[in-house]
XYZ file of C-alpha atoms in Angstrom:
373
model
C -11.715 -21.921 -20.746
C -9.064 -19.078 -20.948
C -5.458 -20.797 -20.203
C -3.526 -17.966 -17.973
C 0.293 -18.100 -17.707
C 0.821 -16.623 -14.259
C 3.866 -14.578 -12.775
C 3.095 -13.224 -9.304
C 4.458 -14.922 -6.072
C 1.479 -17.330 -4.938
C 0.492 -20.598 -6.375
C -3.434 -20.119 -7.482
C -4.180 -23.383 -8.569
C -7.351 -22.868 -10.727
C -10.271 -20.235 -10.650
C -13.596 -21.693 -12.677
C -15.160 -19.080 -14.523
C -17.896 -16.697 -14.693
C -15.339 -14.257 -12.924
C -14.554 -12.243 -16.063
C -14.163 -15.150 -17.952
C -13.730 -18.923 -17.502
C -10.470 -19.341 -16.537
C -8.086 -21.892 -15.848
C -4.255 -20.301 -13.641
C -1.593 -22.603 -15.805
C 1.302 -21.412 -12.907
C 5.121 -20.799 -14.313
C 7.821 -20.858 -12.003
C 8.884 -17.543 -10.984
C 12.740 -16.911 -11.652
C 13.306 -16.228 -7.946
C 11.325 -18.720 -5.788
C 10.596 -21.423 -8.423
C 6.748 -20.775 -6.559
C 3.938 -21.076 -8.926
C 2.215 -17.795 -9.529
C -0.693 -15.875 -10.833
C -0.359 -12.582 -13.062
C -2.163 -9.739 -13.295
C -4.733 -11.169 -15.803
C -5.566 -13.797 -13.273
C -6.248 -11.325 -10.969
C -9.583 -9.756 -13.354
C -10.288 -13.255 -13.833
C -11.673 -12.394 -9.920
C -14.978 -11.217 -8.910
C -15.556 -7.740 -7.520
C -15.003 -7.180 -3.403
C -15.912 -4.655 -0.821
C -18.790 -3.046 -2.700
C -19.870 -3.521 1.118
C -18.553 -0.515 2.529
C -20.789 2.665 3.889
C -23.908 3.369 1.927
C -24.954 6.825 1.954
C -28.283 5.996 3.096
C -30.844 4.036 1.887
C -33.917 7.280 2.732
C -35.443 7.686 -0.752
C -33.556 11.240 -1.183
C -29.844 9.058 -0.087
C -28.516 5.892 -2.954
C -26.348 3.570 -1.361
C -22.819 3.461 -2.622
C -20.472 0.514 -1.604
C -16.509 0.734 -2.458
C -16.768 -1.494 -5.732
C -13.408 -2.487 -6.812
C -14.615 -4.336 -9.792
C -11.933 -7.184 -10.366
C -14.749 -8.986 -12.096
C -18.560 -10.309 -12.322
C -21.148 -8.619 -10.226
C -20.792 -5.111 -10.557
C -22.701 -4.216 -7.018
C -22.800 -7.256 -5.147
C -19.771 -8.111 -3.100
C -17.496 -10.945 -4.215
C -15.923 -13.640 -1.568
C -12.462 -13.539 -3.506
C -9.853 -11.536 -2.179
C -6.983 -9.927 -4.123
C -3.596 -12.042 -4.412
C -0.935 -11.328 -2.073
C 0.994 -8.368 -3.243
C -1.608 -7.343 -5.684
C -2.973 -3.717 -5.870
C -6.353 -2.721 -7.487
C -7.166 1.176 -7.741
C -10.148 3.080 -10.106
C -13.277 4.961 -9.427
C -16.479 4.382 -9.249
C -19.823 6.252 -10.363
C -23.172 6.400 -8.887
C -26.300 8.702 -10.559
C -29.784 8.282 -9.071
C -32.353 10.087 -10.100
C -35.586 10.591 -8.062
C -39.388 11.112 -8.882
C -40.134 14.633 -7.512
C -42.349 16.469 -5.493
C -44.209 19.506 -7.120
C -44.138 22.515 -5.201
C -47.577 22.378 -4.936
C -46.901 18.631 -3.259
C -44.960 19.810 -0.692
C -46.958 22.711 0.498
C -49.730 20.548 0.566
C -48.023 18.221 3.320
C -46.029 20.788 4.937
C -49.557 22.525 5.689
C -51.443 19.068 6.528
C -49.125 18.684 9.366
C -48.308 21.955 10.679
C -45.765 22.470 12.742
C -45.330 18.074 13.437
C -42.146 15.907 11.988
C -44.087 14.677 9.085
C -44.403 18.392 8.090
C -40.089 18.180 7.555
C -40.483 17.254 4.024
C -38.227 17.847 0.998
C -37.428 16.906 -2.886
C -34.275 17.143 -5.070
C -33.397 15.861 -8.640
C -31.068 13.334 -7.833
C -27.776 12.161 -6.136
C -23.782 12.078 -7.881
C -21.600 9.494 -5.801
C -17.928 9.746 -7.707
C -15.076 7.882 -5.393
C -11.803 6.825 -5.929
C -10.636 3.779 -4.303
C -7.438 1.144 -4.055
C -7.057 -2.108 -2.186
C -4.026 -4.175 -1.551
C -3.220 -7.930 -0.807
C -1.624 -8.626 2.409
C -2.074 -12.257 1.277
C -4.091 -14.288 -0.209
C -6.364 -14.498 2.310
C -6.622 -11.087 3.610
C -7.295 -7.820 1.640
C -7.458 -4.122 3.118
C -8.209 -0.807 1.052
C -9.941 3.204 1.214
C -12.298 4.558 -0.664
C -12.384 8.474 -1.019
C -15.920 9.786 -2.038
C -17.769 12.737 -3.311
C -21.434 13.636 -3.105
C -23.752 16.075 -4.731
C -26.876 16.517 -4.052
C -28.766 18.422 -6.551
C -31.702 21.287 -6.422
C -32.684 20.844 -2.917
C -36.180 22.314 -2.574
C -38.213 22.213 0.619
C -41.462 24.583 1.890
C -40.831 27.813 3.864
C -41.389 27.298 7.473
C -44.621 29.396 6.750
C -45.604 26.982 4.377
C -46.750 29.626 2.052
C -44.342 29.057 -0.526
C -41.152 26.904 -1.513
C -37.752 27.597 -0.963
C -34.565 26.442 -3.475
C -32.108 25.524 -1.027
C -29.724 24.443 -4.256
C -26.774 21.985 -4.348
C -25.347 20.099 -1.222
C -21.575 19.179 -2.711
C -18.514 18.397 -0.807
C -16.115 15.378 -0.120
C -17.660 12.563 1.722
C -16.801 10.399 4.722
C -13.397 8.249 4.313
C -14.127 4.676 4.521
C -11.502 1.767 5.329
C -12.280 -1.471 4.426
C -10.949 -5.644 4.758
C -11.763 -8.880 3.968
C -10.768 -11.799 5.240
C -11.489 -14.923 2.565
C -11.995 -17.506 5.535
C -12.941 -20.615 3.158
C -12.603 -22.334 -0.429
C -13.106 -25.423 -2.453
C -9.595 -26.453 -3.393
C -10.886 -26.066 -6.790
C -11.032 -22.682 -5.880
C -14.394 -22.485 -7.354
C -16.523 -21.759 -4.058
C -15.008 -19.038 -1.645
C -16.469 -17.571 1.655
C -15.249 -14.203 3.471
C -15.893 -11.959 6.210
C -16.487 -7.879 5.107
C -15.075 -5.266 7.859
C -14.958 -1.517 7.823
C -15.198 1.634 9.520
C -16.804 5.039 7.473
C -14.620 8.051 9.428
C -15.391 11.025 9.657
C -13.526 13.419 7.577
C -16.436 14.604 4.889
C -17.834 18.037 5.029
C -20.737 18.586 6.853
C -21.252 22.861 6.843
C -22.369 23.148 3.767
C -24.691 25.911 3.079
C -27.685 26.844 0.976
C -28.510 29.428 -1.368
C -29.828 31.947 2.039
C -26.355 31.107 3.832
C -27.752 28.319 6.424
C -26.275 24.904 7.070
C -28.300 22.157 4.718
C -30.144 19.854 7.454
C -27.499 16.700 8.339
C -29.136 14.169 6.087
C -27.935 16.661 2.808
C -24.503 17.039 4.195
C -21.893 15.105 1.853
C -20.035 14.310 5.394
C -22.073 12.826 7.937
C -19.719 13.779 11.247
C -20.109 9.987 12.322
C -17.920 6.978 13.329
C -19.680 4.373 11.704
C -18.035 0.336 11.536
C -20.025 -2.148 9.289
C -19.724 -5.971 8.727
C -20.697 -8.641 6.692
C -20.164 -11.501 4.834
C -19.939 -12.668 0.984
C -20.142 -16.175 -0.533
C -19.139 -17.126 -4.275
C -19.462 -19.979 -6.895
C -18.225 -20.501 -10.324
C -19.039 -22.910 -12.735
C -17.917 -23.372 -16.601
C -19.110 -20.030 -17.586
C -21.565 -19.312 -14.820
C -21.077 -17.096 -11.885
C -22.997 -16.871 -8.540
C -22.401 -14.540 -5.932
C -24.590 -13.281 -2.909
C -23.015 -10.504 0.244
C -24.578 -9.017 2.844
C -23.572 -6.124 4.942
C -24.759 -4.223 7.956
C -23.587 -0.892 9.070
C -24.164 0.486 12.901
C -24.673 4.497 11.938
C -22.905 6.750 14.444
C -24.043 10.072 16.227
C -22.739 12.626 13.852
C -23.121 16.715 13.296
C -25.821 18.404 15.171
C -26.180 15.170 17.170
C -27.738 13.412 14.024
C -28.091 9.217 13.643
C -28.615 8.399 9.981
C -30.121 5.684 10.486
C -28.428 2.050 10.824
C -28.689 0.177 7.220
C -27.985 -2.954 5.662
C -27.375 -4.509 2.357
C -28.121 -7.632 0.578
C -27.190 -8.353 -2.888
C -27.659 -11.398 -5.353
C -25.826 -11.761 -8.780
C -25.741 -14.366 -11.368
C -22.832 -13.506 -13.998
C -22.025 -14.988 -17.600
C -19.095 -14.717 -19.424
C -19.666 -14.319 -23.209
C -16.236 -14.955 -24.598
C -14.109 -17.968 -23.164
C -10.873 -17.539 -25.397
C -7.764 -15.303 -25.399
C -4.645 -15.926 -27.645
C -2.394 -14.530 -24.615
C -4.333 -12.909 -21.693
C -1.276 -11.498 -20.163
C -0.512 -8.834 -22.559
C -3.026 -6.075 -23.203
C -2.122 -6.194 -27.061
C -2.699 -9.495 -27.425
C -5.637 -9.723 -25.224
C -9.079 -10.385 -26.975
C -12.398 -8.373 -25.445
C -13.694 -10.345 -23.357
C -17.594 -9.359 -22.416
C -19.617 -10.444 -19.335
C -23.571 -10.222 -18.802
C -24.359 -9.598 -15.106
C -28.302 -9.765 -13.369
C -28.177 -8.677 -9.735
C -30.737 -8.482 -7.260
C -29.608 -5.245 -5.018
C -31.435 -4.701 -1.424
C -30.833 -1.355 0.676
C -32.435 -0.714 3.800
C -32.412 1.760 6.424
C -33.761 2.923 9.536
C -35.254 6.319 10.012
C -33.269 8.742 10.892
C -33.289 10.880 14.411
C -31.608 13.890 15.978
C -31.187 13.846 19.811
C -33.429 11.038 19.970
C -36.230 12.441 18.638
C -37.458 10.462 14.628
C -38.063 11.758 11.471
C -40.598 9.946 10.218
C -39.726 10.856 6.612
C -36.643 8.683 6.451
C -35.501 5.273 6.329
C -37.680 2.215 4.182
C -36.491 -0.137 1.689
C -35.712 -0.342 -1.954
C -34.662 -3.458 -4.403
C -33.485 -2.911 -7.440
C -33.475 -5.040 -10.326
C -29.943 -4.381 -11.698
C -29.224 -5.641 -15.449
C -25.159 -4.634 -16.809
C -22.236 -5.889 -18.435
C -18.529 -5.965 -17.751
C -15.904 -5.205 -20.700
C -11.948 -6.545 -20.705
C -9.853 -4.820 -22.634
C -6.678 -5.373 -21.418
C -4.499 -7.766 -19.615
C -4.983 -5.435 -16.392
C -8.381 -3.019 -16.366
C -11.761 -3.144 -17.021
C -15.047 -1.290 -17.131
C -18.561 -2.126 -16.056
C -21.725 -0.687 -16.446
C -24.904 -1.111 -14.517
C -28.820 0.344 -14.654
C -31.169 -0.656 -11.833
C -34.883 -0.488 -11.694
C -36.499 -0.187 -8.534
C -38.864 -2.939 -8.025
C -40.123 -2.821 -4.338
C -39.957 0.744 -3.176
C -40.984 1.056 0.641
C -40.248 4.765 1.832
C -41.290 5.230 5.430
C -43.508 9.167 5.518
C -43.475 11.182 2.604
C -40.080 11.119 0.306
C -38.507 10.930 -3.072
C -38.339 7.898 -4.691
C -35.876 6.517 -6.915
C -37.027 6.542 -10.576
C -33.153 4.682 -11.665
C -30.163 4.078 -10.503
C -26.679 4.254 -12.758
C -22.916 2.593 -11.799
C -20.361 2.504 -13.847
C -16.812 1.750 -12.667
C -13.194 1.479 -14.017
C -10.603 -0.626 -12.357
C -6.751 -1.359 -13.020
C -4.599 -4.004 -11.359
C -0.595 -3.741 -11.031
């Protein structure tokens, strides 16, 4: 059990591990209010919130990418704990899937099979690069609210001619990505603080770039666009447990996908997440100062869900988009300071259920780094 000498403004009274570590909030009376308070180790003694917010897309070609702060434990899964009042979190976060291929020879062969029909709209690339910066802020204790500020690149976009006599290399769809704002409202906890349930809000805006061309000078179809030109709110809902060194978290989010450019829907798509988190080391000589501060490692197993429905323009569906992936998502978490920490995750697909003919994910990559002041 780490022993943490707080020196924020709210009384915490004690978080049970499995968060980064096991940890016990020993409050000192702050010099001004003579209120008990929680510091800014305390604070990555927390799980991770609002990994909920806008996935790119779940279609085979898309990798969903939630917001991720990474206080602590799971490293995709959403956390119910919420940030202490007048506590800010910022860092980026880093998403690489790579995709099994189509040959050219693949692609003609469908693109002729169907002719001129919507199954005939098919495509392949290498893989996707999410990069985003985000930062969150406690109101209170209760209720947390924060942006996340995303890039996308989609790499060596190849699809058949309209001809379908040979392939075309379309190239690299890159650009800034849709704004998201985010909140969470911690509605319920043990007074042990060891069990904690929230509501997950958001809205993706917006404000990405969705003209980017291809190598012959025309627009990339909407679904390669880093910007999807929608107004698209989400929800959900996250529920935590700690015990000794043992974690437990589970979230679920659902996002209601706009009409964007060229009078595209993505697709609606929702999330659902399990994680079970150890921590490895349970001792620190003085957690509040970075120098003094031993490593402290955590082991997290996650469970990670994305599905989405197909896609249409003006109402009419592309039946190459939308399905359902889980990943299998091993990774490990690494203190080594009084205020950041890094995580690293690698998912294996283990139920991949494309709808039509489309990439599929061979891996999937995170890694994040997050600092609390």
């Amino acid at each position: 059990m780490i022993t943490i000498i707080g020196c924020g403004k709210r009384a915490v009274s004690r978080i049970q591990a499995g968060f980064i570590a096991s940890v016990r909030v020993v409050p000192r009376a702050s010099r001004n209010t003579g209120k008990a308070g929680i510091g800014a180790a305390a604070v990555l003694a927390l799980p991770p919130m609002f990994m909920f917010a806008a996935s790119t897309s779940v279609r085979a070609d898309h990798g969903g990418l939630g917001v991720g702060l990474g206080i602590a434990s799971p490293i995709v899964t959403d956390s119910a704990i919420t940030l202490p009042d007048g506590k800010w979190v910022v860092g980026e976060r880093t998403q690489w899937v790579q995709f099994n291929r189509f040959s050219n020879p693949q692609m003609l062969r469908i693109k002729n099979a169907f002719g001129d029909g919507p199954r005939a709209d098919v495509h392949s690339l290498t893989g996707i690069l999410n990069p985003a910066l985000f930062a969150a802020y406690g109101v209170t204790d209760t209720l947390s609210v924060g942006l996340r500020l995303p890039a996308v690149a989609r790499f060596n976009v190849r699809a058949p001619a309209e001809d379908g006599d040979h392939v075309d290399v379309l190239g690299d769809a890159t650009g800034f990505g849709d704004i998201t704002a985010f909140g969470q409202y911690r509605f319920w906890h043990t007074k042990d603080n060891s069990t904690h349930a929230s509501l997950l809000f958001g809205l993706q805006m917006p404000t990405g770039m969705d003209h980017v061309k291809t190598k012959q000078g025309e627009p990339f179809d909407p679904h390669f666009q880093p910007g999807t030109g929608a107004w698209s709110p989400f929800v959900g809902a996250a529920f935590t447990h700690g015990f000794g060194q043992w974690s437990v978290d589970t979230s679920y989010q659902y996002q209601f996908q706009g009409t964007g450019v060229a009078g595209s829907d993505q697709g609606d798509d929702f999330l659902y997440n399990v994680a079970v988190s150890y921590a490895l080391s349970d001792s620190a000589p003085n957690p509040l100062y970075a120098e003094t501060n031993s490593a402290t490692w955590v082991l997290v197993a996650e469970i990670n869900g994305e599905w989405r429905a197909s896609q249409n323009t003006h109402g009419v569906v592309d039946p190459n988009t939308g399905g359902n992936t889980i990943y299998l998502s091993p990774g490990f978490r690494y203190a080594g300071g009084a205020n950041w920490n890094v995580s690293f995750s690698f998912g294996a697909p283990i139920v991949r259920n494309e709808y039509g003919h489309q990439n599929i994910p061979d891996y999937r990559i995170v890694n994040r780094i997050s600092i609390t002041f």
